[in-house]
N, CA, C and O atoms as a GROMACS GRO file, in nm:
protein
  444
    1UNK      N    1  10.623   7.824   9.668
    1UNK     CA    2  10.597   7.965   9.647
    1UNK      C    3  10.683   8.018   9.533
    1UNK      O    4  10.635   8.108   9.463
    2UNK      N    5  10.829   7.961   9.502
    2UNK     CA    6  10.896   7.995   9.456
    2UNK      C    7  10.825   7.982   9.298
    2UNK      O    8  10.800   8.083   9.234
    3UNK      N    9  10.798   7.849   9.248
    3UNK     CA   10  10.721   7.806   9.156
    3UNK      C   11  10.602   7.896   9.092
    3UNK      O   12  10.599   7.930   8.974
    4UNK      N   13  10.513   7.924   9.182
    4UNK     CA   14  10.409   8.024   9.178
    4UNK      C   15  10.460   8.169   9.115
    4UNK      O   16  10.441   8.212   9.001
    5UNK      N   17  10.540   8.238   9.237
    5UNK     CA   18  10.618   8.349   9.159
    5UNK      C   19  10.674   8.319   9.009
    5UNK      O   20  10.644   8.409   8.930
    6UNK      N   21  10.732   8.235   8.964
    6UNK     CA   22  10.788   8.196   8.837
    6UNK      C   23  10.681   8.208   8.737
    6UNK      O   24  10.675   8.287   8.643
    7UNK      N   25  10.615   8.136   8.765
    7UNK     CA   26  10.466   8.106   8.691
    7UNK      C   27  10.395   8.262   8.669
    7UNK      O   28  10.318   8.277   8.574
    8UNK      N   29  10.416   8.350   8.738
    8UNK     CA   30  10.360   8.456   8.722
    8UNK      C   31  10.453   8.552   8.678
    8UNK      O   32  10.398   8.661   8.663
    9UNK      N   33  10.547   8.554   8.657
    9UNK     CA   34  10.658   8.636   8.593
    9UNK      C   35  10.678   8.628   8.488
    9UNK      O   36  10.729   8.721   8.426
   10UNK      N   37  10.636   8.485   8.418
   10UNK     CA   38  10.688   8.461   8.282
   10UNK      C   39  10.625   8.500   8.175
   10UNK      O   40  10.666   8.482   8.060
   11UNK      N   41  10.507   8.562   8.210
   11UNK     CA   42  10.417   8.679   8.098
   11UNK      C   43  10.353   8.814   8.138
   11UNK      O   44  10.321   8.853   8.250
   12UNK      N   45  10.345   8.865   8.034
   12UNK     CA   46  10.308   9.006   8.110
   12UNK      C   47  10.202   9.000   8.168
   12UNK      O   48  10.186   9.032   8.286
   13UNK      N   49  10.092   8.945   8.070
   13UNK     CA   50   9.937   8.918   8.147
   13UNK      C   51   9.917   8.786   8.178
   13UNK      O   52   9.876   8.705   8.095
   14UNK      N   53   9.941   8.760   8.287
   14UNK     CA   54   9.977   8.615   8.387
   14UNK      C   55   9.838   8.590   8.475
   14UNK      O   56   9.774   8.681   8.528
   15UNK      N   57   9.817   8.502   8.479
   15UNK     CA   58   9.714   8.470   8.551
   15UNK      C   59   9.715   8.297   8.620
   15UNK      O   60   9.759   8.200   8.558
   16UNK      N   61   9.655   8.293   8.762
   16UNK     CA   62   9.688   8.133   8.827
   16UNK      C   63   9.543   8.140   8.938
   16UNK      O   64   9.475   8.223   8.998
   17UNK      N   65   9.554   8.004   8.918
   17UNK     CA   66   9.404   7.995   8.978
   17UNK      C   67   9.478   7.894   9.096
   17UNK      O   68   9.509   7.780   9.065
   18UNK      N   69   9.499   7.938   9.212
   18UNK     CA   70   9.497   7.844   9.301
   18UNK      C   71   9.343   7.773   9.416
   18UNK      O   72   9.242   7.836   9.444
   19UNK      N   73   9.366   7.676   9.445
   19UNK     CA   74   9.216   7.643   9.479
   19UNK      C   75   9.252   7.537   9.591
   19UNK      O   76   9.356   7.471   9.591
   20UNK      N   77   9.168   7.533   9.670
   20UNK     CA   78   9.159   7.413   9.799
   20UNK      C   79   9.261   7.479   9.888
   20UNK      O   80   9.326   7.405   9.962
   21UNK      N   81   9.288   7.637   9.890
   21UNK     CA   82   9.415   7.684  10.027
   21UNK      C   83   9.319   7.722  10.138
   21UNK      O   84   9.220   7.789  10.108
   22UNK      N   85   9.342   7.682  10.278
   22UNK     CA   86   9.289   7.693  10.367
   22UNK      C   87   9.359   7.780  10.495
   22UNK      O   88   9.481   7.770  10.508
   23UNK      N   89   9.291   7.853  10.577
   23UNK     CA   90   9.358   7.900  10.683
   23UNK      C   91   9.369   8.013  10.611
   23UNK      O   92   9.288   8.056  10.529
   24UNK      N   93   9.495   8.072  10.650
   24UNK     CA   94   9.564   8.216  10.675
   24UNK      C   95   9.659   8.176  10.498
   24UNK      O   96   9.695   8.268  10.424
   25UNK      N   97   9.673   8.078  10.476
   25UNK     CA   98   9.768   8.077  10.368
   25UNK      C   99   9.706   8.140  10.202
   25UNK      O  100   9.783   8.132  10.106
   26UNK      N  101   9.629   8.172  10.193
   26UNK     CA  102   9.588   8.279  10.068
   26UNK      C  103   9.617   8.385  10.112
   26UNK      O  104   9.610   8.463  10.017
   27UNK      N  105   9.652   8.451  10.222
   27UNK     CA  106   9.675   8.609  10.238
   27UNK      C  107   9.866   8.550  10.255
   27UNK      O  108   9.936   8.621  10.182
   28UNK      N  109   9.918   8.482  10.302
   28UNK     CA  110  10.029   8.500  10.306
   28UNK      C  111  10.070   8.470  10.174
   28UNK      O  112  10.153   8.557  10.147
   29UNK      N  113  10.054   8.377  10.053
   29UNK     CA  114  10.058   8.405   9.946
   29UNK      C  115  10.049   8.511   9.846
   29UNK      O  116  10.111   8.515   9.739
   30UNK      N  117   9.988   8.574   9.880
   30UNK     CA  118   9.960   8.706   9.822
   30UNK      C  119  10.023   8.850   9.849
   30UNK      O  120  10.040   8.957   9.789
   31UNK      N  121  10.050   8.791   9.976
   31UNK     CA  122  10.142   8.928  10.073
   31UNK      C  123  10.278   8.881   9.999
   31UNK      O  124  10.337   8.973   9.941
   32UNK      N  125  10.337   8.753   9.991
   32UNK     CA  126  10.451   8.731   9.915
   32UNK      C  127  10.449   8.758   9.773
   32UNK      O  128  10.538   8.819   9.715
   33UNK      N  129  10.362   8.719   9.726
   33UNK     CA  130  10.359   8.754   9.578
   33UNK      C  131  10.338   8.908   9.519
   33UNK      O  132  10.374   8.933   9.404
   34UNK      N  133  10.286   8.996   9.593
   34UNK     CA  134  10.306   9.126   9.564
   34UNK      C  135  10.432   9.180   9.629
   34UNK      O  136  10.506   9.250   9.559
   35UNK      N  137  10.454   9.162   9.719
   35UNK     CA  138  10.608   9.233   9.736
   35UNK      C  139  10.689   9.144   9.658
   35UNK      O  140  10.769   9.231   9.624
   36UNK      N  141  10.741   9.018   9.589
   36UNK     CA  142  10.766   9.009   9.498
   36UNK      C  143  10.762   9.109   9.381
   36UNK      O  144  10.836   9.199   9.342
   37UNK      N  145  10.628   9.048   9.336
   37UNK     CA  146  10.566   9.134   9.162
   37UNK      C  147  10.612   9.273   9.190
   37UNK      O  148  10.701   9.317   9.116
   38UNK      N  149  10.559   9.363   9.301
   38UNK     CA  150  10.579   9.494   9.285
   38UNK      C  151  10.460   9.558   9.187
   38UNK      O  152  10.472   9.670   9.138
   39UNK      N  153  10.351   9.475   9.166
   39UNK     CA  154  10.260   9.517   9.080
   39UNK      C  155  10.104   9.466   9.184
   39UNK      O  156  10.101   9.398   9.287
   40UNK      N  157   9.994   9.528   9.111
   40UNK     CA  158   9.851   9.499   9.147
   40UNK      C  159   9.834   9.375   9.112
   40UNK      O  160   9.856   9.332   8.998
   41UNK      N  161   9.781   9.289   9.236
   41UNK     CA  162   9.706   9.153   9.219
   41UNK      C  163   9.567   9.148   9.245
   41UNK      O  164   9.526   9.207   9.345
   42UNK      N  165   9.485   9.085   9.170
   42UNK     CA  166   9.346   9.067   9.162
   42UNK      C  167   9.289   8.941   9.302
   42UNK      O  168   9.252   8.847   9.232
   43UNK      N  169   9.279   8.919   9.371
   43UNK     CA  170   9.223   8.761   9.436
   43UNK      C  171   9.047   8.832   9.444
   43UNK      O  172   8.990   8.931   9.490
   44UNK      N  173   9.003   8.668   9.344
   44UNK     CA  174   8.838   8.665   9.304
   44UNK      C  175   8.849   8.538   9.416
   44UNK      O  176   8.929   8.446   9.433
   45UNK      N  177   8.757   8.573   9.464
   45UNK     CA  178   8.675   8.489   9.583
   45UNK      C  179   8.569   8.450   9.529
   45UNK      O  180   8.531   8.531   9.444
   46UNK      N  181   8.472   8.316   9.547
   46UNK     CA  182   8.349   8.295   9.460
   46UNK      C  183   8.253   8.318   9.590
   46UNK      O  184   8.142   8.273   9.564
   47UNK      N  185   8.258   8.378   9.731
   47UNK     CA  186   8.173   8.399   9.807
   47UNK      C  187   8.227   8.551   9.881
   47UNK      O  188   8.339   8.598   9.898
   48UNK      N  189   8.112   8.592   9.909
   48UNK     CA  190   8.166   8.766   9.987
   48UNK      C  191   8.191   8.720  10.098
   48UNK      O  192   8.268   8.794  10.159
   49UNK      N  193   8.143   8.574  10.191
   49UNK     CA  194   8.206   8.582  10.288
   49UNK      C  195   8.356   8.569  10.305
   49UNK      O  196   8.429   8.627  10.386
   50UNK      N  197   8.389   8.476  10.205
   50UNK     CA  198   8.529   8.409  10.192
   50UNK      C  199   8.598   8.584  10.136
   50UNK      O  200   8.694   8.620  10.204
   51UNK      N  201   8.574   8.640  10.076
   51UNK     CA  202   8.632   8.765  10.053
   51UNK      C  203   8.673   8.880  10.187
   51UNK      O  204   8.776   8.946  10.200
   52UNK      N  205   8.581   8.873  10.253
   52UNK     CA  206   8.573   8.914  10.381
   52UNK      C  207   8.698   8.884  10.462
   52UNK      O  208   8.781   8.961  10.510
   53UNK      N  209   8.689   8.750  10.466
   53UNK     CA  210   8.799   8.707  10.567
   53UNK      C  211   8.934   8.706  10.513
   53UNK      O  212   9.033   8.691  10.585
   54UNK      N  213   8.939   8.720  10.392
   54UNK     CA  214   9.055   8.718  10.316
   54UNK      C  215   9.104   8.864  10.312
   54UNK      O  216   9.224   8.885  10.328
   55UNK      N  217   9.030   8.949  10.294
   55UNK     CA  218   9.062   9.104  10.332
   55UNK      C  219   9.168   9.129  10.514
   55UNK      O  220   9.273   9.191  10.530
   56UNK      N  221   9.085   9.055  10.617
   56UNK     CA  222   9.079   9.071  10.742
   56UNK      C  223   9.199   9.007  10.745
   56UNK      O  224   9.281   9.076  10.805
   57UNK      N  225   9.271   8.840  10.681
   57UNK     CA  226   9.354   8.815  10.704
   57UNK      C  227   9.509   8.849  10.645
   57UNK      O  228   9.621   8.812  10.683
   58UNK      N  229   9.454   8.956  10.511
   58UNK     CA  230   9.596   9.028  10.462
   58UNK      C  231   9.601   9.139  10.527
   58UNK      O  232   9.689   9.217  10.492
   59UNK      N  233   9.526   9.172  10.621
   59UNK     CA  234   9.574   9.301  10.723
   59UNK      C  235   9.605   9.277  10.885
   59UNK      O  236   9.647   9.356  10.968
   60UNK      N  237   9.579   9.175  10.894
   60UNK     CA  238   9.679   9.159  11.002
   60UNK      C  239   9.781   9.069  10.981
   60UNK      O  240   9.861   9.067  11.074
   61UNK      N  241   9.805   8.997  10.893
   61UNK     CA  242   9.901   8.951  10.894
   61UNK      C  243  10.039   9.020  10.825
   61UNK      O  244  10.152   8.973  10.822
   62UNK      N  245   9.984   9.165  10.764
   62UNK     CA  246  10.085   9.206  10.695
   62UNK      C  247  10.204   9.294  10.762
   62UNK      O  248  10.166   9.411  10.767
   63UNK      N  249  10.314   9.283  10.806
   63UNK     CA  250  10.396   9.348  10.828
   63UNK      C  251  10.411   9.471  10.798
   63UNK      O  252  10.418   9.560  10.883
   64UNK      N  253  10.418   9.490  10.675
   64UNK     CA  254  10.458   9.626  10.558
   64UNK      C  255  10.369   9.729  10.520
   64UNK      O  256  10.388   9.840  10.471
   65UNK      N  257  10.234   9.647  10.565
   65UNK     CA  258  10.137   9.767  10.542
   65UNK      C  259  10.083   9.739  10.371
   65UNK      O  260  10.047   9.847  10.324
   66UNK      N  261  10.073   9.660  10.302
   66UNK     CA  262  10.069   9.635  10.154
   66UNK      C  263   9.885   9.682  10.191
   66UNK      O  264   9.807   9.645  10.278
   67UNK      N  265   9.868   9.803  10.047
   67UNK     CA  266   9.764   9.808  10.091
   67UNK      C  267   9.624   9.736   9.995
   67UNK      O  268   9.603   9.715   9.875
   68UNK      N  269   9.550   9.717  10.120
   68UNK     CA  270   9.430   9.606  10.007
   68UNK      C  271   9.311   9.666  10.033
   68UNK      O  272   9.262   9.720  10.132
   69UNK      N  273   9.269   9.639   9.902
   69UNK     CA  274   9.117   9.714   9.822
   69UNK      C  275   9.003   9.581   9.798
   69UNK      O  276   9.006   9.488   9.718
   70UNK      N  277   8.893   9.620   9.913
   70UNK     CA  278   8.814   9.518   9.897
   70UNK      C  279   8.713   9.624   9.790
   70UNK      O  280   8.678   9.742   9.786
   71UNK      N  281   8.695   9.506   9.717
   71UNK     CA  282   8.530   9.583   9.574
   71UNK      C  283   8.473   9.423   9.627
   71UNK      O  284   8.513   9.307   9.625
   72UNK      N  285   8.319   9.525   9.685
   72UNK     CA  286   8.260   9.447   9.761
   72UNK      C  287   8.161   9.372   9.659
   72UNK      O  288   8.153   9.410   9.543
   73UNK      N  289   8.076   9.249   9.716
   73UNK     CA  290   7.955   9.217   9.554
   73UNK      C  291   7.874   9.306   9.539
   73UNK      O  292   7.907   9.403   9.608
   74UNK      N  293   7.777   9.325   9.481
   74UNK     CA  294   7.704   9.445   9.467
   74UNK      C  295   7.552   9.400   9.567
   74UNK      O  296   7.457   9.473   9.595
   75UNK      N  297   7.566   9.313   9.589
   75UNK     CA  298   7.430   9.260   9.667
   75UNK      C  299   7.264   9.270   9.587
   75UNK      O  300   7.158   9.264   9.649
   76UNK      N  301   7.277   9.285   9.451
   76UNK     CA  302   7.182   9.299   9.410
   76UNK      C  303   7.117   9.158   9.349
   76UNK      O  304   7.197   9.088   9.287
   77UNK      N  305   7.004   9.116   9.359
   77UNK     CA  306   6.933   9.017   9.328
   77UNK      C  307   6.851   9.026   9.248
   77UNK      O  308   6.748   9.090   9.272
   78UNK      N  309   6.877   8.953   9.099
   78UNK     CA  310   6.813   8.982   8.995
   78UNK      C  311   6.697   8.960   8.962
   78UNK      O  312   6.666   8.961   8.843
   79UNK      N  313   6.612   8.936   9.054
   79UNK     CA  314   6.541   8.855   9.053
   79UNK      C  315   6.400   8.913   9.179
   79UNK      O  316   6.282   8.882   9.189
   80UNK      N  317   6.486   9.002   9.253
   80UNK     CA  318   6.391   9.112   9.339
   80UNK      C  319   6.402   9.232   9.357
   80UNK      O  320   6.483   9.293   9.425
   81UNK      N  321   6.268   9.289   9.256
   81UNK     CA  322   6.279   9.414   9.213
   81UNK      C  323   6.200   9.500   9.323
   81UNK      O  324   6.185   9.620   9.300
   82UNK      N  325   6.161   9.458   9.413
   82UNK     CA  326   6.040   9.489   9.512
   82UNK      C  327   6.133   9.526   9.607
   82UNK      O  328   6.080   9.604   9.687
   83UNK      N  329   6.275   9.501   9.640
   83UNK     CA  330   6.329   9.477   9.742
   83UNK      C  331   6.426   9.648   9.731
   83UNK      O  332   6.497   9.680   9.636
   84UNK      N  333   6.403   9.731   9.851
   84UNK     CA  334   6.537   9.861   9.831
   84UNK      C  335   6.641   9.776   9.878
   84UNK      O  336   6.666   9.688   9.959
   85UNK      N  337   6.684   9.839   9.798
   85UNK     CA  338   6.892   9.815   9.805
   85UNK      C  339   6.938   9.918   9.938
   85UNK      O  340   6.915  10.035   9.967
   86UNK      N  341   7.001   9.827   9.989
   86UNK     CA  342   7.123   9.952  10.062
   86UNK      C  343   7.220   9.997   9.969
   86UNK      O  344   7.291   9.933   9.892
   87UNK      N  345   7.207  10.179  10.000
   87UNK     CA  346   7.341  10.176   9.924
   87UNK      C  347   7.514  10.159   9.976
   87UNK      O  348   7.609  10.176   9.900
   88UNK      N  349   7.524  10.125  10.105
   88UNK     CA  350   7.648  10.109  10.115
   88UNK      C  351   7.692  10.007  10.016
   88UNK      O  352   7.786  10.061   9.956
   89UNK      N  353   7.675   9.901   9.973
   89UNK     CA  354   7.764   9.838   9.876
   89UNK      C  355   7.792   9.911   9.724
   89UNK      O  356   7.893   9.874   9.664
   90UNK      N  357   7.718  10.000   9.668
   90UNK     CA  358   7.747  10.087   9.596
   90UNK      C  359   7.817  10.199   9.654
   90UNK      O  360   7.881  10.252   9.563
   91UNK      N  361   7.836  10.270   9.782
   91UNK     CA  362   7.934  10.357   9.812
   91UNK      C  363   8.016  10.272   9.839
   91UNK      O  364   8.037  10.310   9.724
   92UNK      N  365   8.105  10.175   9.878
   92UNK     CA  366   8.226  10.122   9.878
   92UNK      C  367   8.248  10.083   9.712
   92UNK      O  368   8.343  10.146   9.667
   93UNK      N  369   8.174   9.984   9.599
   93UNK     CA  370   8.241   9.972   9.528
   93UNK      C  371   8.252  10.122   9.456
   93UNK      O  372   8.352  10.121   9.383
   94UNK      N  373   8.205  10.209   9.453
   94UNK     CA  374   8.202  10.366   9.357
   94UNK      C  375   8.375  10.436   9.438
   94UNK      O  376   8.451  10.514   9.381
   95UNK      N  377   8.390  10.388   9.550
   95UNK     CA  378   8.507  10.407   9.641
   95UNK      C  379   8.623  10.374   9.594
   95UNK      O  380   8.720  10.451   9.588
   96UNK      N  381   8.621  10.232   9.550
   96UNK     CA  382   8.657  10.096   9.503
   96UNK      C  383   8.757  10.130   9.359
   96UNK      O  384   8.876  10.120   9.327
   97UNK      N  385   8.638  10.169   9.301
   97UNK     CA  386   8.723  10.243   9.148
   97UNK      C  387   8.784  10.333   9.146
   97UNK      O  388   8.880  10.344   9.069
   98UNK      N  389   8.753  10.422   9.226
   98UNK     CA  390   8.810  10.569   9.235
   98UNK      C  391   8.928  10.522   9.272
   98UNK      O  392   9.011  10.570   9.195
   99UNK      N  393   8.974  10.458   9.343
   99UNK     CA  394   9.097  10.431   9.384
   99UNK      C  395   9.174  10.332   9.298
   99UNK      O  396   9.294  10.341   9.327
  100UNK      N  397   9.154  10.254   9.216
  100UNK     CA  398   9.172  10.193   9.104
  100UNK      C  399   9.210  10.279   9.012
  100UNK      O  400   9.328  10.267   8.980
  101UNK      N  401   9.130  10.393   8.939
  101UNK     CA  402   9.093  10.515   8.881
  101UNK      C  403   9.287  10.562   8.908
  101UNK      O  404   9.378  10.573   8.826
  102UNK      N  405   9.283  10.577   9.042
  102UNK     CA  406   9.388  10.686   9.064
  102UNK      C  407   9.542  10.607   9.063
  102UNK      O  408   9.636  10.680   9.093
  103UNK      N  409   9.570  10.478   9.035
  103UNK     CA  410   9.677  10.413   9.048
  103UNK      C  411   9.727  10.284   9.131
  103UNK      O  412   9.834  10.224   9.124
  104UNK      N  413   9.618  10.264   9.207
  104UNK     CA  414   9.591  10.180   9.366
  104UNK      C  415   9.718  10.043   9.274
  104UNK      O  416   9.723   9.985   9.166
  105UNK      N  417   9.801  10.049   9.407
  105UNK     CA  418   9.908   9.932   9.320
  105UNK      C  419   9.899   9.809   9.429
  105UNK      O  420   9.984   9.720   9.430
  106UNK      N  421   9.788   9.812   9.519
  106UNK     CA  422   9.816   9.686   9.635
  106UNK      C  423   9.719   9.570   9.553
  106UNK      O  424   9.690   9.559   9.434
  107UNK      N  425   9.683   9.491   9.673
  107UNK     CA  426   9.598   9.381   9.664
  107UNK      C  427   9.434   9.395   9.673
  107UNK      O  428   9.379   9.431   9.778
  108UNK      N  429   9.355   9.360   9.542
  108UNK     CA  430   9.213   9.379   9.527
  108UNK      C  431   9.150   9.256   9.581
  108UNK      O  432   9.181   9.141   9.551
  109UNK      N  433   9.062   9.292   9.659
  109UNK     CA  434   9.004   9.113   9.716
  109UNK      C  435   8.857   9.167   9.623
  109UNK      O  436   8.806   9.279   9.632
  110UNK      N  437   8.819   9.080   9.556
  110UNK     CA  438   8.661   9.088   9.494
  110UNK      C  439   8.578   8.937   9.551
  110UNK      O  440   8.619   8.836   9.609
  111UNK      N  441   8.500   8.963   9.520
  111UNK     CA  442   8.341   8.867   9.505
  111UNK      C  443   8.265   8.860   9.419
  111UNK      O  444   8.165   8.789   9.430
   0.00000   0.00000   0.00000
């Protein structure tokens, strides 16, 4: 962990792709690495489910309350124009920014 933090300190615009973490250990990573940083961290998920659970597991596992901003996928399919959209995934991500918009300094889970 120690390594990781290093790795992300040593530039202003830092970026690390960790991959193959399983369980609960991407939210405890992240819960460490922002109370570390003291700054906004991005975690891109390549599935909304895996985003999901990654949201669910930095809130209960967090002690401190660090707060996290899920920007949900947009659920739209490019490909079906026939189909109505719900708009709840556009009222959470329009939510999403606004709070971004205003300073939001926790943890962003995307998809």
């Amino acid at each position: 962990m120690a390594e990781l933090t290093d790795q992300l300190t040593r530039k202003d615009e830092a970026s690390v792709v960790v991959r193959n973490a399983s369980g609960s250990l991407p939210a405890f990573a992240l819960l460490h690495l922002h109370g570390r940083l003291e700054r906004p961290i991005l975690a891109l998920l390549p599935e909304a489910d895996r985003a999901a659970y990654l949201v669910s597991d930095l809130e209960q596992a967090d002690p401190v309350d660090t707060p996290v901003l899920h920007f949900p996928a947009s659920g739209i399919k490019p490909y079906d124009a026939e189909r109505m959209q719900d708009p709840s995934a556009d009222i959470a991500r329009t939510d999403a920014l606004q709070q971004l918009a205003a300073g939001f300094t926790g943890i962003v889970v995307a998809s």
